[in-house]
mmCIF file of C-alpha atoms in Angstrom:
data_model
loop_
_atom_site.group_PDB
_atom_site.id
_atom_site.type_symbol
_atom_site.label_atom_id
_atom_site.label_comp_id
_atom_site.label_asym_id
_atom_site.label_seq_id
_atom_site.Cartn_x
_atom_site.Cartn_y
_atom_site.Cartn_z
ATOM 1 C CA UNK H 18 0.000 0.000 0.000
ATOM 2 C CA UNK H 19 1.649 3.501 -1.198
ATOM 3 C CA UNK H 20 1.404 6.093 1.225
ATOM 4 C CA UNK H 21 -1.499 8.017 -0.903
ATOM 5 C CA UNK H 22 -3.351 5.592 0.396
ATOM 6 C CA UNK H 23 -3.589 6.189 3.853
ATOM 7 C CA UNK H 24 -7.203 5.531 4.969
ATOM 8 C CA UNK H 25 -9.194 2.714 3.175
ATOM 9 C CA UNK H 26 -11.806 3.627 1.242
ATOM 10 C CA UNK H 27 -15.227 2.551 2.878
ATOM 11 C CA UNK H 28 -17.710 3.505 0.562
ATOM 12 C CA UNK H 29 -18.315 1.815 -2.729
ATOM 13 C CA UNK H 30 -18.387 4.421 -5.043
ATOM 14 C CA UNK H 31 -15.297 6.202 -3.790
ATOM 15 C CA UNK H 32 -13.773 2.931 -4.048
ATOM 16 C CA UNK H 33 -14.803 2.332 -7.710
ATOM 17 C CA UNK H 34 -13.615 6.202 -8.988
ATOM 18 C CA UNK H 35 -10.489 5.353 -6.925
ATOM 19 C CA UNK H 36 -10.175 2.037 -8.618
ATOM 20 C CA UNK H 37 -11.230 3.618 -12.641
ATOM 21 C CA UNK H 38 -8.503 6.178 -11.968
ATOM 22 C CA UNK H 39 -6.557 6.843 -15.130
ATOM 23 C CA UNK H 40 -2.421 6.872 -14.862
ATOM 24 C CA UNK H 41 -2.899 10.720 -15.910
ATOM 25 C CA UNK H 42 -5.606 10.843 -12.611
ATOM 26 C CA UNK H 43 -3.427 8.760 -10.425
ATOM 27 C CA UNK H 44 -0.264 10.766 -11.030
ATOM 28 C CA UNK H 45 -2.223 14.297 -10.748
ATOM 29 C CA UNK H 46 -3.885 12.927 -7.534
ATOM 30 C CA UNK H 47 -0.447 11.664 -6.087
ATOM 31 C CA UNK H 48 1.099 15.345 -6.951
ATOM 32 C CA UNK H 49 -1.379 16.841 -5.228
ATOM 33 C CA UNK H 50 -1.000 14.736 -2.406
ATOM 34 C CA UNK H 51 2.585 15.800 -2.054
ATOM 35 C CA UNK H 52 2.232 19.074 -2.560
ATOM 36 C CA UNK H 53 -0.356 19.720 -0.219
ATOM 37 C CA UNK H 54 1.394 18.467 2.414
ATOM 38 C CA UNK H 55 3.618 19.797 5.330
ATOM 39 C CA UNK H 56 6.426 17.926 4.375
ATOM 40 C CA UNK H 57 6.309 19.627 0.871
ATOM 41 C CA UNK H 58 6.438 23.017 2.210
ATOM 42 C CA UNK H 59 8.934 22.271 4.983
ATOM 43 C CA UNK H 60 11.296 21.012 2.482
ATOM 44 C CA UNK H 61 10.616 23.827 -0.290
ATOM 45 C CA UNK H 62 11.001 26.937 2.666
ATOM 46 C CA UNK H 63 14.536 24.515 3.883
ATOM 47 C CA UNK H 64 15.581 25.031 -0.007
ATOM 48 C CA UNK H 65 14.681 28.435 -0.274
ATOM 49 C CA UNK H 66 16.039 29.661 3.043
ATOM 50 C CA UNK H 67 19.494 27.361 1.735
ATOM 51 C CA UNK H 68 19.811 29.324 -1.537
ATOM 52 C CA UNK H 69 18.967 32.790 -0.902
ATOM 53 C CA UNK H 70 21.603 32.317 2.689
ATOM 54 C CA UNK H 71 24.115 30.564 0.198
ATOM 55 C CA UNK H 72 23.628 33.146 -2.585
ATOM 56 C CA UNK H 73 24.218 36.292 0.014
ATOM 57 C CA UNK H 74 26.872 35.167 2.079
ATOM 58 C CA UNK H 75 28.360 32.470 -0.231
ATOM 59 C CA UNK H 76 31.458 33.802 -0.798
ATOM 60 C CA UNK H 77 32.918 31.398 -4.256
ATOM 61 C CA UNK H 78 29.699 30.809 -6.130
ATOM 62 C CA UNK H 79 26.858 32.913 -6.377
ATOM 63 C CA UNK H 80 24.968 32.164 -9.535
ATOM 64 C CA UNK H 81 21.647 33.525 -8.430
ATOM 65 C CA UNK H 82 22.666 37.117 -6.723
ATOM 66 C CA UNK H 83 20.345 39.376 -5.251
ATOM 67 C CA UNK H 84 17.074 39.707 -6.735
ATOM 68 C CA UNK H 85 17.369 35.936 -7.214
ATOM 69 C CA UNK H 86 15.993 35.586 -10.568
ATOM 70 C CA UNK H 87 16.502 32.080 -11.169
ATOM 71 C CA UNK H 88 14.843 31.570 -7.850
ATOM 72 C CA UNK H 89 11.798 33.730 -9.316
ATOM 73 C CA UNK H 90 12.239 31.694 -12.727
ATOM 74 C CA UNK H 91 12.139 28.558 -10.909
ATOM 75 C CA UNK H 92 9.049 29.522 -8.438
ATOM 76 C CA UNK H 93 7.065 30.475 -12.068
ATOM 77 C CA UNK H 94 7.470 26.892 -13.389
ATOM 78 C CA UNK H 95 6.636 25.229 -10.384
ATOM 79 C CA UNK H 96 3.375 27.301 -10.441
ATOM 80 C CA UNK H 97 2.842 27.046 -13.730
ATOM 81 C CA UNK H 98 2.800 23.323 -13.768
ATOM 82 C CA UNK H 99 1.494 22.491 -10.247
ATOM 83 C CA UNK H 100 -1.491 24.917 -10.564
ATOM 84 C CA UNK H 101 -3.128 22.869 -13.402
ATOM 85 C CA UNK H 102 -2.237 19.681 -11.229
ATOM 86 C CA UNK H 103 -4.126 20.763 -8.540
ATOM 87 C CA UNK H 104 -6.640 21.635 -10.239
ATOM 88 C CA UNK H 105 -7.099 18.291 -11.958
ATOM 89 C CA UNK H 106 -7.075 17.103 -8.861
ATOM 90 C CA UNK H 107 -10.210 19.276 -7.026
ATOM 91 C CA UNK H 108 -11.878 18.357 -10.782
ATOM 92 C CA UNK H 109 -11.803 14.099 -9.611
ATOM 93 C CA UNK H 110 -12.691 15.156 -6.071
ATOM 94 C CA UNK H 111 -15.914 17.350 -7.176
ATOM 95 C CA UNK H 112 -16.596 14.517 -9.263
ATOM 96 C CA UNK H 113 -16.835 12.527 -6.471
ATOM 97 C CA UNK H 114 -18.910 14.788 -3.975
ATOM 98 C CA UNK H 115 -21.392 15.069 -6.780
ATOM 99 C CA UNK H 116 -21.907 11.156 -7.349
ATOM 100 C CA UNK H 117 -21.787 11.091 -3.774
ATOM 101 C CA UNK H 118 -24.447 13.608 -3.315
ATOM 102 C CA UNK H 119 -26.617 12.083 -6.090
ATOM 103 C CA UNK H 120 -26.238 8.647 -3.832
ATOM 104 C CA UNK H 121 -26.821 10.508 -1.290
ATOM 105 C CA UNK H 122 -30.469 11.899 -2.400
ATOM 106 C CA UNK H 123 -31.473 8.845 -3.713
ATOM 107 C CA UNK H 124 -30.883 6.580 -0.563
ATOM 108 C CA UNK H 125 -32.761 9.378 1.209
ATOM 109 C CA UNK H 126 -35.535 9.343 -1.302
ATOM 110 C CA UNK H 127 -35.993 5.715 -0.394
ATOM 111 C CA UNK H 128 -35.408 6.370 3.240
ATOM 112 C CA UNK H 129 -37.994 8.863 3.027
ATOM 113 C CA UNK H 130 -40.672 6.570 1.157
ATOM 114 C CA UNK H 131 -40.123 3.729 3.705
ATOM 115 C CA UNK H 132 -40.677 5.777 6.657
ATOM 116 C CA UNK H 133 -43.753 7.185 5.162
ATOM 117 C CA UNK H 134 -45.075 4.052 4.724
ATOM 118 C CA UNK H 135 -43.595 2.395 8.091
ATOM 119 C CA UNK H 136 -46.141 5.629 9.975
ATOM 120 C CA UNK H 137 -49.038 4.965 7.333
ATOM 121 C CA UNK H 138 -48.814 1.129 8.599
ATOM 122 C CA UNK H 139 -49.010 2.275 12.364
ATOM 123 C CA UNK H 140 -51.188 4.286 11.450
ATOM 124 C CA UNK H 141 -53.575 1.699 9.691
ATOM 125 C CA UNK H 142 -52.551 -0.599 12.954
ATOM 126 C CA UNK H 143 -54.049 2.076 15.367
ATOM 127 C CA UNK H 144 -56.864 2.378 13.973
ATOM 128 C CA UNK H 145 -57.726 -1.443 13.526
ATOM 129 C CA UNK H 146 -56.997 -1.602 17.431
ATOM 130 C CA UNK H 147 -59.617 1.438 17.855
ATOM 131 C CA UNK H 148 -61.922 -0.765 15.862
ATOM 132 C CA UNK H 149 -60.945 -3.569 17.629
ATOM 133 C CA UNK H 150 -62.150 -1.858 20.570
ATOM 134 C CA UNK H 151 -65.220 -0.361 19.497
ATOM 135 C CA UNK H 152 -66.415 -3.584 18.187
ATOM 136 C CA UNK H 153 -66.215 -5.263 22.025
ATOM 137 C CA UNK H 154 -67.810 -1.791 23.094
ATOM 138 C CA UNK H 155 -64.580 -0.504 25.186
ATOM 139 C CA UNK H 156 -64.555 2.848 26.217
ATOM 140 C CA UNK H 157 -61.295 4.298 24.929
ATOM 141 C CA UNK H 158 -61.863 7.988 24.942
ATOM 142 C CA UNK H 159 -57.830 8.049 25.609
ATOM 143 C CA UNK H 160 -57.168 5.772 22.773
ATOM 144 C CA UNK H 161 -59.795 8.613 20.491
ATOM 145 C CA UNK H 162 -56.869 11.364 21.588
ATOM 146 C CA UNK H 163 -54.347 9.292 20.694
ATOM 147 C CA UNK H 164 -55.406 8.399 17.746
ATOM 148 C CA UNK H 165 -56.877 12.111 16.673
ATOM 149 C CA UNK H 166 -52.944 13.293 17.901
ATOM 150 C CA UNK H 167 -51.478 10.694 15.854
ATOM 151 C CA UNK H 168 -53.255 11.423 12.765
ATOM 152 C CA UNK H 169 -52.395 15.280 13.648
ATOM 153 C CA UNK H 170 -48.810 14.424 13.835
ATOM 154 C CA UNK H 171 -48.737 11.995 10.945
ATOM 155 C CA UNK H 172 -50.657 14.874 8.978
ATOM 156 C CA UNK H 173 -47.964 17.828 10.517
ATOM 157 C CA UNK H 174 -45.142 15.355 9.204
ATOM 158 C CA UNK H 175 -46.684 14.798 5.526
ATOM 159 C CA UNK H 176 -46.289 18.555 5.255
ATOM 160 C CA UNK H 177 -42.883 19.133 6.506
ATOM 161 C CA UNK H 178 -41.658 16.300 4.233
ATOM 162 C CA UNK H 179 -43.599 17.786 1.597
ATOM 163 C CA UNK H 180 -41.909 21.449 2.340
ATOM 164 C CA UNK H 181 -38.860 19.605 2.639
ATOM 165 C CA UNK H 182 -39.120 17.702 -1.211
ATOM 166 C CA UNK H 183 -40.108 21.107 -2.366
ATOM 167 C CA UNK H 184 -36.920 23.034 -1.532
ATOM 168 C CA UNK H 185 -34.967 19.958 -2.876
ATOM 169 C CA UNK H 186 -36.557 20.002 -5.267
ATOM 170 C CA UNK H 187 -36.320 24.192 -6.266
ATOM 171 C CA UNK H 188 -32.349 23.220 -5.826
ATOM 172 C CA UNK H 189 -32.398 20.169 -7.988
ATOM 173 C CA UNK H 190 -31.373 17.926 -5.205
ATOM 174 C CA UNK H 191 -34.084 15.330 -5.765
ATOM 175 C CA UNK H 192 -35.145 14.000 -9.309
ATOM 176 C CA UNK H 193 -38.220 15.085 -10.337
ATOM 177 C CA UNK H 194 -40.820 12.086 -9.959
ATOM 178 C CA UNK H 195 -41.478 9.778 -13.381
#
């Protein structure tokens, strides 16, 4: 195992983008790893700090005096080429967070669906045991309140998931039903 790969991946899809990764992908993502790390910029200021003190006070070579323009040369191609990297990089990893998201939605669509039908079913169940009840003539005027505040609440919580598809929805979150 390289060290890019420090944490294993737990989800499926951000195991299968990680496995479909091109050699271009891999090498961006691997470049971007480095560079975005403290080690990177430890060693870089180290190398800096070493030229520009052995370019002032180095007293038998000094091939990049004061400004330091090969220094400035040198700091151009390294953005010039790791700037395009990186961003190659943030490209694959917004690809992922949007397949992610789009997992995201539609397990919570289903989520959603399921628990609407797991409070119709209690719902359904109450009301056979009212019936239940009323059929052997029980007086349940406490089971009537429950079951007139559970068909409140059931009815209070078919509107805020309602409200809730809506703004999804407005933001293009959740497909639009077929």
């Amino acid at each position: 195992m390289s060290d890019l790969d420090v944490t294993p991946l737990k989800h499926p899809i951000s195991q299968q983008l990680h496995d479909d990764r091109t050699r271009g992908e891999r090498l961006a993502d691997g470049i971007a790893h480095k560079i975005g790390s403290w080690r990177f910029l430890i060693i870089q200021s180290v190398a800096v700090g070493l030229w520009v003190v052995l370019n002032v006070v180095g007293l038998a070579m000094r091939w990049d005096p004061y400004p330091f323009v090969l220094l400035n040369l040198l700091f151009s191609v390294q953005a010039a080429y790791t700037g395009p990297i990186l961003l190659l990089a943030q490209n694959r990893s917004a690809q992922r967070d949007r397949i992610m998201v789009e997992h995201d939605s539609a397990t919570n669509h289903r989520s959603e669906q399921l628990i609407e039908a797991l409070l119709s079913e209690v719902l359904r169940n109450s009301q056979a045991t009212l019936a239940i009840a009323s059929f052997h003539g029980i007086r349940l005027e406490s089971l009537t309140r429950h079951e007139d505040e559970l068909n409140g609440k059931v009815d209070a919580m078919q509107e805020q998931l309602a409200e809730v598809e809506d703004v999804l929805t407005v933001h293009r979150i959740v497909p639009e039903a077929v």
